[in-house]
mmCIF file of C-alpha atoms in Angstrom:
data_model
loop_
_atom_site.group_PDB
_atom_site.id
_atom_site.type_symbol
_atom_site.label_atom_id
_atom_site.label_comp_id
_atom_site.label_asym_id
_atom_site.label_seq_id
_atom_site.Cartn_x
_atom_site.Cartn_y
_atom_site.Cartn_z
ATOM 1 C CA GLY A 1 0.000 0.000 0.000
ATOM 2 C CA VAL A 2 0.888 3.647 -0.274
ATOM 3 C CA LEU A 3 1.316 5.745 2.852
ATOM 4 C CA GLU A 4 -0.386 9.078 2.335
ATOM 5 C CA VAL A 5 0.913 12.013 4.346
ATOM 6 C CA ARG A 6 -0.967 15.294 4.339
ATOM 7 C CA VAL A 7 1.151 18.429 4.455
ATOM 8 C CA GLY A 8 -0.345 20.980 6.834
ATOM 9 C CA SER A 9 0.457 24.631 7.514
ATOM 10 C CA GLU A 10 2.471 25.846 10.489
ATOM 11 C CA THR A 11 -0.688 27.286 12.006
ATOM 12 C CA GLU A 12 -2.418 23.911 11.807
ATOM 13 C CA PHE A 13 0.613 22.290 13.379
ATOM 14 C CA LEU A 14 0.624 24.798 16.254
ATOM 15 C CA GLN A 15 -3.095 24.374 16.850
ATOM 16 C CA ALA A 16 -2.677 20.603 16.987
ATOM 17 C CA LEU A 17 -0.025 20.772 19.715
ATOM 18 C CA ARG A 18 -0.888 19.185 23.040
ATOM 19 C CA ILE A 19 1.384 20.377 25.831
ATOM 20 C CA PRO A 20 2.070 17.860 28.605
ATOM 21 C CA PRO A 21 1.108 19.447 31.945
ATOM 22 C CA GLU A 22 4.503 18.654 33.469
ATOM 23 C CA MET A 23 6.589 20.518 30.873
ATOM 24 C CA PRO A 24 5.183 24.008 30.147
ATOM 25 C CA GLU A 25 8.609 25.590 30.569
ATOM 26 C CA GLY A 26 10.105 23.337 27.888
ATOM 27 C CA PHE A 27 7.225 24.184 25.573
ATOM 28 C CA TYR A 28 7.717 27.923 26.071
ATOM 29 C CA GLU A 29 11.466 27.611 25.426
ATOM 30 C CA TRP A 30 10.698 25.794 22.169
ATOM 31 C CA LEU A 31 8.080 28.428 21.264
ATOM 32 C CA VAL A 32 10.579 31.265 21.674
ATOM 33 C CA LEU A 33 13.173 29.315 19.648
ATOM 34 C CA TRP A 34 10.631 28.644 16.900
ATOM 35 C CA SER A 35 9.608 32.321 16.749
ATOM 36 C CA SER A 36 13.247 33.468 16.611
ATOM 37 C CA ARG A 37 13.587 31.781 13.207
ATOM 38 C CA ARG A 38 10.727 33.855 11.823
ATOM 39 C CA GLN A 39 9.875 37.505 11.879
ATOM 40 C CA GLU A 40 8.218 38.244 15.251
ATOM 41 C CA TYR A 41 5.199 39.858 13.603
ATOM 42 C CA TYR A 42 4.353 36.739 11.603
ATOM 43 C CA ALA A 43 5.088 34.426 14.505
ATOM 44 C CA ALA A 44 2.838 36.424 16.807
ATOM 45 C CA ARG A 45 0.111 36.547 14.193
ATOM 46 C CA MET A 46 0.105 32.740 13.909
ATOM 47 C CA LEU A 47 -0.117 32.368 17.690
ATOM 48 C CA ARG A 48 -3.165 34.586 18.230
ATOM 49 C CA ASP A 49 -5.622 31.710 17.882
ATOM 50 C CA VAL A 50 -3.384 28.994 19.309
ATOM 51 C CA ALA A 51 -4.023 27.810 22.891
ATOM 52 C CA CYS A 52 -0.450 28.561 23.941
ATOM 53 C CA VAL A 53 -0.982 30.551 27.168
ATOM 54 C CA GLN A 54 -1.381 28.712 30.445
ATOM 55 C CA VAL A 55 -3.439 30.659 33.010
ATOM 56 C CA THR A 56 -3.494 30.318 36.768
ATOM 57 C CA SER A 57 -6.423 27.869 36.638
ATOM 58 C CA GLY A 58 -4.253 25.460 34.619
ATOM 59 C CA GLU A 59 -6.294 25.993 31.453
ATOM 60 C CA TRP A 60 -4.602 26.746 28.126
ATOM 61 C CA VAL A 61 -6.126 29.701 26.262
ATOM 62 C CA THR A 62 -5.451 31.711 23.128
ATOM 63 C CA PRO A 63 -3.835 35.173 23.271
ATOM 64 C CA ARG A 64 -6.881 36.562 21.423
ATOM 65 C CA SER A 65 -9.215 35.433 24.253
ATOM 66 C CA GLY A 66 -7.947 38.241 26.482
ATOM 67 C CA PRO A 67 -5.606 36.850 29.173
ATOM 68 C CA PHE A 68 -3.488 39.263 31.196
ATOM 69 C CA PHE A 69 0.130 39.057 32.266
ATOM 70 C CA PRO A 70 0.660 38.631 36.020
ATOM 71 C CA ARG A 71 0.324 41.759 38.170
ATOM 72 C CA GLU A 72 3.304 43.988 38.720
ATOM 73 C CA ARG A 73 5.015 43.565 42.061
ATOM 74 C CA ASP A 74 3.374 46.613 43.700
ATOM 75 C CA ALA A 75 -0.127 46.066 42.257
ATOM 76 C CA PRO A 76 -2.890 45.283 44.781
ATOM 77 C CA GLU A 77 -4.088 41.720 45.177
ATOM 78 C CA LEU A 78 -6.939 40.569 42.987
ATOM 79 C CA PRO A 79 -10.036 39.376 44.835
ATOM 80 C CA VAL A 80 -10.454 35.619 44.852
ATOM 81 C CA ASP A 81 -12.767 33.922 42.341
ATOM 82 C CA VAL A 82 -12.866 36.807 39.875
ATOM 83 C CA PRO A 83 -13.309 35.710 36.245
ATOM 84 C CA ILE A 84 -10.050 37.216 35.008
ATOM 85 C CA ARG A 85 -7.548 35.043 33.169
ATOM 86 C CA ILE A 86 -4.030 35.679 34.449
ATOM 87 C CA ALA A 87 -1.149 34.024 32.600
ATOM 88 C CA HIS A 88 1.089 31.661 34.574
ATOM 89 C CA LEU A 89 4.460 32.040 32.865
ATOM 90 C CA PRO A 90 7.935 30.677 33.675
ATOM 91 C CA PRO A 91 10.944 33.044 33.422
ATOM 92 C CA VAL A 92 11.810 32.312 29.774
ATOM 93 C CA GLU A 93 13.737 35.066 28.017
ATOM 94 C CA GLY A 94 11.801 36.586 25.117
ATOM 95 C CA LEU A 95 8.504 34.903 26.070
ATOM 96 C CA ALA A 96 6.695 38.000 27.404
ATOM 97 C CA SER A 97 7.551 40.040 24.302
ATOM 98 C CA LEU A 98 6.316 37.287 21.981
ATOM 99 C CA LEU A 99 3.031 36.736 23.839
ATOM 100 C CA GLU A 100 2.351 40.468 24.143
ATOM 101 C CA SER A 101 2.738 40.787 20.369
ATOM 102 C CA ALA A 102 0.301 37.875 20.022
ATOM 103 C CA GLY A 103 -2.343 39.596 22.165
ATOM 104 C CA VAL A 104 -1.691 38.893 25.852
ATOM 105 C CA ARG A 105 -2.303 42.168 27.686
ATOM 106 C CA ARG A 106 -0.382 43.789 30.488
ATOM 107 C CA PHE A 107 -2.229 43.899 33.788
ATOM 108 C CA ARG A 108 -3.903 47.283 33.937
ATOM 109 C CA TRP A 109 -6.734 48.054 36.331
ATOM 110 C CA ARG A 110 -8.249 50.486 33.861
ATOM 111 C CA GLU A 111 -8.775 47.820 31.200
ATOM 112 C CA ILE A 112 -10.019 45.243 33.696
ATOM 113 C CA ILE A 113 -12.576 47.658 35.155
ATOM 114 C CA ARG A 114 -13.620 49.033 31.771
ATOM 115 C CA ASP A 115 -13.853 45.710 29.897
ATOM 116 C CA HIS A 116 -14.791 43.223 32.625
ATOM 117 C CA ALA A 117 -16.325 44.807 35.730
ATOM 118 C CA LEU A 118 -18.415 47.711 34.433
ATOM 119 C CA PRO A 119 -20.206 45.866 31.590
ATOM 120 C CA ARG A 120 -21.412 43.236 34.084
ATOM 121 C CA LEU A 121 -22.530 45.853 36.602
ATOM 122 C CA GLU A 122 -24.364 47.940 33.999
ATOM 123 C CA ALA A 123 -26.309 44.981 32.580
ATOM 124 C CA GLU A 124 -29.626 43.974 34.128
ATOM 125 C CA ASP A 125 -29.240 40.348 33.018
ATOM 126 C CA SER A 126 -25.906 39.664 34.747
ATOM 127 C CA SER A 127 -26.065 36.756 37.177
ATOM 128 C CA ASP A 128 -25.612 37.235 40.917
ATOM 129 C CA GLU A 129 -22.211 35.526 40.666
ATOM 130 C CA GLU A 130 -21.086 37.827 37.870
ATOM 131 C CA ARG A 131 -22.225 40.913 39.765
ATOM 132 C CA HIS A 132 -20.534 39.741 42.974
ATOM 133 C CA SER A 133 -17.203 39.178 41.199
ATOM 134 C CA ALA A 134 -17.458 42.488 39.333
ATOM 135 C CA PHE A 135 -18.171 44.377 42.572
ATOM 136 C CA GLN A 136 -15.119 42.740 44.137
ATOM 137 C CA LEU A 137 -12.991 44.022 41.260
ATOM 138 C CA LEU A 138 -14.465 47.510 41.499
ATOM 139 C CA GLN A 139 -13.882 47.661 45.267
ATOM 140 C CA ALA A 140 -10.272 46.542 44.796
ATOM 141 C CA TYR A 141 -9.777 49.226 42.139
ATOM 142 C CA HIS A 142 -11.339 51.858 44.410
ATOM 143 C CA ALA A 143 -8.851 50.946 47.136
ATOM 144 C CA SER A 144 -5.857 50.897 44.765
ATOM 145 C CA SER A 145 -3.408 53.696 44.016
ATOM 146 C CA GLU A 146 -4.514 53.583 40.349
ATOM 147 C CA ASN A 147 -7.907 55.058 41.251
ATOM 148 C CA ARG A 148 -6.906 58.602 40.371
ATOM 149 C CA GLY A 149 -9.687 60.148 38.325
ATOM 150 C CA ASP A 150 -9.853 58.197 35.061
ATOM 151 C CA GLU A 151 -12.514 60.262 33.260
ATOM 152 C CA GLU A 152 -13.917 57.393 31.188
ATOM 153 C CA ILE A 153 -14.410 55.180 34.233
ATOM 154 C CA LEU A 154 -15.766 58.012 36.408
ATOM 155 C CA ALA A 155 -18.310 58.856 33.709
ATOM 156 C CA ARG A 156 -19.652 55.288 33.838
ATOM 157 C CA LEU A 157 -19.777 54.737 37.597
ATOM 158 C CA GLY A 158 -23.212 56.293 37.974
ATOM 159 C CA LYS A 159 -24.634 53.684 35.571
ATOM 160 C CA VAL A 160 -23.616 50.813 37.858
ATOM 161 C CA LEU A 161 -26.800 49.078 39.013
ATOM 162 C CA VAL A 162 -27.251 48.772 42.769
ATOM 163 C CA PRO A 163 -30.130 47.305 44.810
ATOM 164 C CA ALA A 164 -32.757 49.929 45.646
ATOM 165 C CA ARG A 165 -36.153 49.980 47.351
ATOM 166 C CA ASN A 166 -39.041 52.321 47.979
ATOM 167 C CA ARG A 167 -39.371 54.052 51.354
ATOM 168 C CA GLU A 168 -41.475 51.265 52.831
ATOM 169 C CA GLY A 169 -39.179 48.529 51.512
ATOM 170 C CA THR A 170 -42.035 46.733 49.758
ATOM 171 C CA VAL A 171 -40.621 47.085 46.225
ATOM 172 C CA ARG A 172 -37.024 46.413 45.181
ATOM 173 C CA LYS A 173 -35.092 46.454 41.935
ATOM 174 C CA LEU A 174 -31.682 47.340 40.468
ATOM 175 C CA VAL A 175 -31.294 51.075 39.834
ATOM 176 C CA PRO A 176 -28.335 53.162 38.518
ATOM 177 C CA ALA A 177 -26.283 54.391 41.482
ATOM 178 C CA GLU A 178 -26.610 58.011 40.325
ATOM 179 C CA GLN A 179 -30.362 57.811 41.049
ATOM 180 C CA VAL A 180 -30.088 56.254 44.529
ATOM 181 C CA TYR A 181 -29.946 57.768 48.035
ATOM 182 C CA PHE A 182 -28.622 56.350 51.292
ATOM 183 C CA PRO A 183 -31.486 55.785 53.759
ATOM 184 C CA GLY A 184 -31.375 56.658 57.442
ATOM 185 C CA THR A 185 -29.943 53.249 58.358
ATOM 186 C CA TRP A 186 -26.736 54.429 56.660
ATOM 187 C CA THR A 187 -26.702 58.173 57.437
ATOM 188 C CA GLY A 188 -28.367 58.192 60.849
ATOM 189 C CA ASP A 189 -30.761 61.084 60.119
ATOM 190 C CA GLY A 190 -33.295 59.837 57.559
ATOM 191 C CA LEU A 191 -33.664 63.271 55.948
ATOM 192 C CA VAL A 192 -33.605 62.119 52.322
ATOM 193 C CA GLU A 193 -36.321 59.551 53.049
ATOM 194 C CA ARG A 194 -38.488 62.323 54.499
ATOM 195 C CA ILE A 195 -37.767 64.529 51.472
ATOM 196 C CA TYR A 196 -38.131 62.039 48.623
ATOM 197 C CA GLY A 197 -40.064 59.163 50.197
ATOM 198 C CA PRO A 198 -43.480 60.695 49.409
ATOM 199 C CA PHE A 199 -42.637 60.527 45.690
ATOM 200 C CA ALA A 200 -42.957 56.714 46.018
ATOM 201 C CA SER A 201 -39.899 56.121 43.842
ATOM 202 C CA ILE A 202 -37.555 53.149 44.145
ATOM 203 C CA GLU A 203 -34.483 55.166 45.030
ATOM 204 C CA PHE A 204 -33.230 54.167 48.489
ATOM 205 C CA PHE A 205 -30.183 51.924 48.859
ATOM 206 C CA ALA A 206 -31.420 48.440 49.743
ATOM 207 C CA ILE A 207 -28.256 46.907 51.246
ATOM 208 C CA GLU A 208 -28.112 46.938 55.026
ATOM 209 C CA PRO A 209 -25.031 48.656 56.496
ATOM 210 C CA PRO A 210 -22.391 46.482 58.195
ATOM 211 C CA GLY A 211 -22.380 46.481 61.970
ATOM 212 C CA ASP A 212 -18.733 47.516 62.189
ATOM 213 C CA GLU A 213 -18.416 51.324 62.060
ATOM 214 C CA ALA A 214 -15.123 51.300 60.135
ATOM 215 C CA GLU A 215 -16.635 49.004 57.495
ATOM 216 C CA ARG A 216 -19.742 51.187 57.275
ATOM 217 C CA ARG A 217 -17.654 54.290 56.604
ATOM 218 C CA GLN A 218 -15.589 52.414 54.029
ATOM 219 C CA ASP A 219 -18.738 51.223 52.243
ATOM 220 C CA LEU A 220 -20.212 54.739 52.401
ATOM 221 C CA ARG A 221 -17.132 56.054 50.584
ATOM 222 C CA PHE A 222 -17.263 53.275 47.984
ATOM 223 C CA TYR A 223 -20.972 53.519 47.162
ATOM 224 C CA GLY A 224 -20.758 57.312 47.341
ATOM 225 C CA TRP A 225 -17.970 57.099 44.747
ATOM 226 C CA LEU A 226 -20.424 55.215 42.526
ATOM 227 C CA GLY A 227 -22.979 58.007 42.932
ATOM 228 C CA VAL A 228 -25.244 56.966 45.808
ATOM 229 C CA ALA A 229 -25.981 60.256 47.611
ATOM 230 C CA GLU A 230 -26.308 61.150 51.304
ATOM 231 C CA GLN A 231 -28.184 64.439 50.734
ATOM 232 C CA PRO A 232 -30.364 65.965 47.989
ATOM 233 C CA ARG A 233 -28.344 65.967 44.793
ATOM 234 C CA VAL A 234 -27.009 69.064 43.179
ATOM 235 C CA GLU A 235 -27.479 68.565 39.443
ATOM 236 C CA GLU A 236 -24.668 70.249 37.545
ATOM 237 C CA ALA A 237 -24.591 70.760 33.776
ATOM 238 C CA VAL A 238 -21.354 71.884 32.141
ATOM 239 C CA ALA A 239 -21.098 72.897 28.476
ATOM 240 C CA GLY A 240 -18.719 70.593 26.627
ATOM 241 C CA GLU A 241 -19.000 69.811 22.946
ATOM 242 C CA ALA A 242 -22.667 70.762 23.239
ATOM 243 C CA ARG A 243 -22.227 74.440 24.018
ATOM 244 C CA TYR A 244 -25.817 75.073 25.155
ATOM 245 C CA GLN A 245 -26.073 78.110 22.923
ATOM 246 C CA TRP A 246 -28.079 80.864 24.573
ATOM 247 C CA ARG A 247 -30.253 83.140 22.471
ATOM 248 C CA ARG A 248 -31.761 85.941 24.526
ATOM 249 C CA SER A 249 -34.916 85.855 22.409
ATOM 250 C CA GLU A 250 -35.370 82.095 22.881
ATOM 251 C CA PRO A 251 -33.712 81.044 26.173
ATOM 252 C CA PHE A 252 -36.235 78.256 26.667
ATOM 253 C CA ARG A 253 -34.893 76.515 23.564
ATOM 254 C CA VAL A 254 -31.309 76.006 24.708
ATOM 255 C CA ARG A 255 -30.701 72.724 22.935
ATOM 256 C CA GLN A 256 -30.194 69.525 24.883
ATOM 257 C CA HIS A 257 -29.773 71.271 28.232
ATOM 258 C CA PRO A 258 -30.725 68.795 30.986
ATOM 259 C CA HIS A 259 -32.270 71.453 33.228
ATOM 260 C CA ARG A 260 -34.937 72.279 30.642
ATOM 261 C CA ARG A 261 -37.046 69.503 32.160
ATOM 262 C CA TYR A 262 -37.874 71.913 35.006
ATOM 263 C CA GLU A 263 -39.970 73.706 32.406
ATOM 264 C CA ASP A 264 -41.800 76.410 34.353
ATOM 265 C CA TRP A 265 -38.910 77.158 36.660
ATOM 266 C CA TRP A 266 -36.414 77.165 33.768
ATOM 267 C CA TRP A 267 -38.527 79.721 31.920
ATOM 268 C CA ARG A 268 -38.951 81.948 34.978
ATOM 269 C CA TRP A 269 -35.232 81.764 35.708
ATOM 270 C CA ALA A 270 -34.369 82.585 32.084
ATOM 271 C CA GLN A 271 -36.479 85.756 32.312
ATOM 272 C CA ASP A 272 -34.787 86.980 35.496
ATOM 273 C CA VAL A 273 -33.163 90.401 35.158
ATOM 274 C CA GLU A 274 -29.809 89.349 36.609
ATOM 275 C CA VAL A 275 -29.703 86.209 34.456
ATOM 276 C CA ASN A 276 -30.495 88.212 31.324
ATOM 277 C CA SER A 277 -27.792 90.709 32.167
ATOM 278 C CA ALA A 278 -25.179 87.973 32.608
ATOM 279 C CA ALA A 279 -26.270 86.263 29.379
ATOM 280 C CA LYS A 280 -25.571 89.440 27.385
ATOM 281 C CA CYS A 281 -22.038 89.809 26.047
ATOM 282 C CA PRO A 282 -20.695 93.265 26.955
ATOM 283 C CA GLN A 283 -18.770 93.319 23.664
ATOM 284 C CA GLY A 284 -21.854 92.792 21.496
ATOM 285 C CA HIS A 285 -21.648 89.135 20.398
ATOM 286 C CA PRO A 286 -25.267 87.962 20.795
ATOM 287 C CA GLU A 287 -24.977 84.773 18.704
ATOM 288 C CA THR A 288 -21.986 83.205 20.481
ATOM 289 C CA GLN A 289 -23.178 83.027 24.083
ATOM 290 C CA SER A 290 -23.576 79.760 25.974
ATOM 291 C CA LEU A 291 -24.696 78.629 29.394
ATOM 292 C CA LEU A 292 -21.325 77.344 30.534
ATOM 293 C CA ARG A 293 -22.232 75.987 33.974
ATOM 294 C CA SER A 294 -25.595 75.544 35.641
ATOM 295 C CA PHE A 295 -26.840 74.059 38.919
ATOM 296 C CA THR A 296 -30.191 72.920 40.204
ATOM 297 C CA LEU A 297 -31.505 70.564 42.876
ATOM 298 C CA ASP A 298 -33.077 67.151 42.356
ATOM 299 C CA ARG A 299 -36.841 67.710 41.797
ATOM 300 C CA VAL A 300 -36.625 71.199 43.236
ATOM 301 C CA GLY A 301 -39.766 72.346 41.384
ATOM 302 C CA ASP A 302 -41.941 69.553 42.770
ATOM 303 C CA LEU A 303 -40.575 70.100 46.275
ATOM 304 C CA VAL A 304 -41.114 73.851 46.532
ATOM 305 C CA GLU A 305 -44.504 73.733 44.810
ATOM 306 C CA LYS A 306 -46.037 70.532 46.218
ATOM 307 C CA GLY A 307 -43.910 69.545 49.209
ATOM 308 C CA THR A 308 -45.492 68.986 52.606
ATOM 309 C CA GLN A 309 -44.376 70.758 55.771
ATOM 310 C CA GLY A 310 -42.468 67.608 56.739
ATOM 311 C CA GLN A 311 -40.712 67.319 53.384
ATOM 312 C CA LEU A 312 -39.685 70.965 53.347
ATOM 313 C CA ALA A 313 -38.518 70.977 56.962
ATOM 314 C CA ALA A 314 -36.269 68.034 56.101
ATOM 315 C CA LEU A 315 -35.076 69.800 52.941
ATOM 316 C CA TYR A 316 -34.254 72.899 54.974
ATOM 317 C CA LEU A 317 -32.219 70.893 57.467
ATOM 318 C CA ALA A 318 -30.398 69.009 54.719
ATOM 319 C CA ILE A 319 -29.383 72.255 52.989
ATOM 320 C CA VAL A 320 -28.228 73.912 56.197
ATOM 321 C CA GLN A 321 -26.274 70.878 57.396
ATOM 322 C CA ASN A 322 -24.497 70.471 54.057
ATOM 323 C CA TRP A 323 -24.271 74.115 53.051
ATOM 324 C CA GLU A 324 -20.502 74.516 53.074
ATOM 325 C CA GLY A 325 -19.589 71.169 51.534
ATOM 326 C CA THR A 326 -22.306 70.853 48.905
ATOM 327 C CA TYR A 327 -24.645 73.770 48.253
ATOM 328 C CA ARG A 328 -22.624 76.962 48.628
ATOM 329 C CA GLN A 329 -20.711 76.352 45.383
ATOM 330 C CA ALA A 330 -23.973 75.744 43.510
ATOM 331 C CA ARG A 331 -25.291 79.298 43.978
ATOM 332 C CA ARG A 332 -23.955 80.741 40.720
ATOM 333 C CA ALA A 333 -24.423 79.858 37.042
ATOM 334 C CA GLU A 334 -21.926 80.966 34.410
ATOM 335 C CA PHE A 335 -22.299 82.272 30.862
ATOM 336 C CA ARG A 336 -19.461 82.360 28.344
ATOM 337 C CA CYS A 337 -18.758 84.143 25.067
ATOM 338 C CA TRP A 338 -17.135 81.936 22.413
ATOM 339 C CA HIS A 339 -16.589 84.649 19.809
ATOM 340 C CA SER A 340 -13.067 84.518 18.373
ATOM 341 C CA GLN A 341 -12.716 88.303 18.582
ATOM 342 C CA HIS A 342 -13.724 88.566 22.230
ATOM 343 C CA SER A 343 -10.992 90.082 24.378
ATOM 344 C CA GLY A 344 -10.484 89.772 28.125
ATOM 345 C CA ASP A 345 -12.647 87.794 30.494
ATOM 346 C CA ARG A 346 -15.251 85.715 28.659
ATOM 347 C CA VAL A 347 -17.229 84.446 31.674
ATOM 348 C CA ARG A 348 -20.055 86.206 33.578
ATOM 349 C CA SER A 349 -22.053 84.800 36.481
ATOM 350 C CA ALA A 350 -25.688 84.927 37.594
ATOM 351 C CA PRO A 351 -27.821 83.206 40.244
ATOM 352 C CA SER A 352 -28.152 79.519 39.491
ATOM 353 C CA LEU A 353 -31.493 77.828 38.897
ATOM 354 C CA LEU A 354 -31.067 76.191 42.308
ATOM 355 C CA ARG A 355 -30.689 79.523 44.034
ATOM 356 C CA PHE A 356 -33.456 81.181 42.006
ATOM 357 C CA ALA A 357 -35.992 78.467 42.843
ATOM 358 C CA LEU A 358 -35.213 78.565 46.557
ATOM 359 C CA GLU A 359 -35.221 82.355 46.764
ATOM 360 C CA ASN A 360 -38.503 82.751 44.883
ATOM 361 C CA SER A 361 -40.621 80.057 46.518
ATOM 362 C CA GLU A 362 -42.608 79.840 49.716
ATOM 363 C CA TRP A 363 -40.916 76.760 51.118
ATOM 364 C CA ILE A 364 -39.352 77.761 54.460
ATOM 365 C CA PRO A 365 -41.410 76.222 57.319
ATOM 366 C CA THR A 366 -42.421 79.116 59.576
ATOM 367 C CA VAL A 367 -44.864 80.025 62.319
ATOM 368 C CA LEU A 368 -47.243 82.980 61.881
ATOM 369 C CA ASN A 369 -49.633 83.878 64.682
ATOM 370 C CA GLY A 370 -49.131 80.432 66.147
ATOM 371 C CA GLN A 371 -49.964 78.662 62.891
ATOM 372 C CA ALA A 372 -47.525 76.625 60.771
ATOM 373 C CA THR A 373 -47.080 78.073 57.291
ATOM 374 C CA LEU A 374 -44.526 78.298 54.461
ATOM 375 C CA SER A 375 -42.662 81.468 53.532
ATOM 376 C CA ARG A 376 -40.051 82.785 51.158
ATOM 377 C CA PRO A 377 -36.600 83.162 52.719
ATOM 378 C CA THR A 378 -36.765 86.924 52.153
ATOM 379 C CA ASP A 379 -40.054 87.105 54.106
ATOM 380 C CA THR A 380 -38.729 85.216 57.098
ATOM 381 C CA TRP A 381 -37.131 86.232 60.390
ATOM 382 C CA ARG A 382 -35.198 83.763 62.448
ATOM 383 C CA ALA A 383 -36.106 83.653 66.150
ATOM 384 C CA HIS A 384 -33.092 85.157 67.936
ATOM 385 C CA ARG A 385 -31.074 82.798 70.106
ATOM 386 C CA SER A 386 -27.547 84.107 70.324
ATOM 387 C CA GLU A 387 -25.069 86.417 68.629
ATOM 388 C CA GLU A 388 -23.232 83.345 67.395
ATOM 389 C CA HIS A 389 -26.340 82.074 65.631
ATOM 390 C CA THR A 390 -27.090 85.544 64.256
ATOM 391 C CA SER A 391 -23.659 85.837 62.637
ATOM 392 C CA GLU A 392 -24.057 82.318 61.229
ATOM 393 C CA LEU A 393 -27.426 83.322 59.779
ATOM 394 C CA GLN A 394 -25.860 86.308 58.067
ATOM 395 C CA SER A 395 -23.228 84.092 56.451
ATOM 396 C CA HIS A 396 -25.906 82.179 54.536
ATOM 397 C CA SER A 397 -26.720 84.278 51.527
ATOM 398 C CA PHE A 398 -30.239 83.173 50.728
ATOM 399 C CA ILE A 399 -31.637 81.037 53.551
ATOM 400 C CA SER A 400 -31.902 81.522 57.269
ATOM 401 C CA TYR A 401 -30.639 79.111 59.884
ATOM 402 C CA ALA A 402 -33.617 77.645 61.713
ATOM 403 C CA VAL A 403 -36.408 75.407 60.542
ATOM 404 C CA PHE A 404 -39.178 77.160 62.415
ATOM 405 C CA CYS A 405 -38.969 80.913 62.038
ATOM 406 C CA LEU A 406 -41.110 83.992 62.611
ATOM 407 C CA LYS A 407 -42.649 85.349 59.442
ATOM 408 C CA LYS A 408 -42.128 89.062 58.748
ATOM 409 C CA LYS A 409 -45.314 91.071 59.179
#
């Protein structure tokens, strides 16, 4: 008979290799020697779909499947049981360069978080195991020295789905972190539940806090980093590529501006004398003005128009308690001229929508002739208690410093 031998390609030969488990180092030495007799580009290209990378689980995978090189010496430990393939490589000279050219990636937290953790945490159909592993990765990244303001990752954190419930705890679902508040079990005061609970939304963090105080504070920082809030949110809009062009004749039509959803209040604010003055370029460039920076408060229109005494008292306390750290810097909006011939300072400021709504609404809980009522801040006196409190009152530019005040007659 005739012995027929089929001649295969090098790629077919490589794909047919079966590496004995006891000799990976010998295989890698041969692989480097084989590649040295070819141009590295072509050798690496042939290896992309060859199961030539042993990972820490003992499995052999292809470079194209996305394994990572081992962590650098000073990188933080990976959480256990995370679904990340880490190459297990012996110290063979030239091996790392060859495998990197073939597609094995260097260990970088940014890529792991962006490509592995965040997609699983943004998807509603991820399994509990996938979400648990992804949260472990994200917590490790948060604690690492590499967590230093990566803009792409920071922009996606608010989309991470976290467990949320309604005020009563009868309805639960996964909600983006940027729409969720910490309840009183986490903060100790319960103000946001009093403010937003009556809206019957599923927006309160549904994980119970750990009993250990240090762990609770650590978790508060982590979930706060994701976007879960401890007090009513300041909503900031900054003009980027969308310049939010401002036409004085049509301010209500500022394209794509997120604060337009507060329709009535947006229109009233846009007609304010001080806002109109700031929106006007002093050098006569009416068509190149934009609303550069704007601030409002989460559902401020519904609160000041429809809020109960209890809701508004809680809102008042929340603003006062967090005035310096959160709300003071949200008092002013900014307009900018983009005209190429503009000289000097291009930016002018005006009261923000947040400030305008709070200054022009009857929302301060007060007492008038022994009856509870609501008043504008400018119509309200604070009951005198001490010189210290009086000076503190004067330092707040548009609200007074006590929940129950005496209305001006």
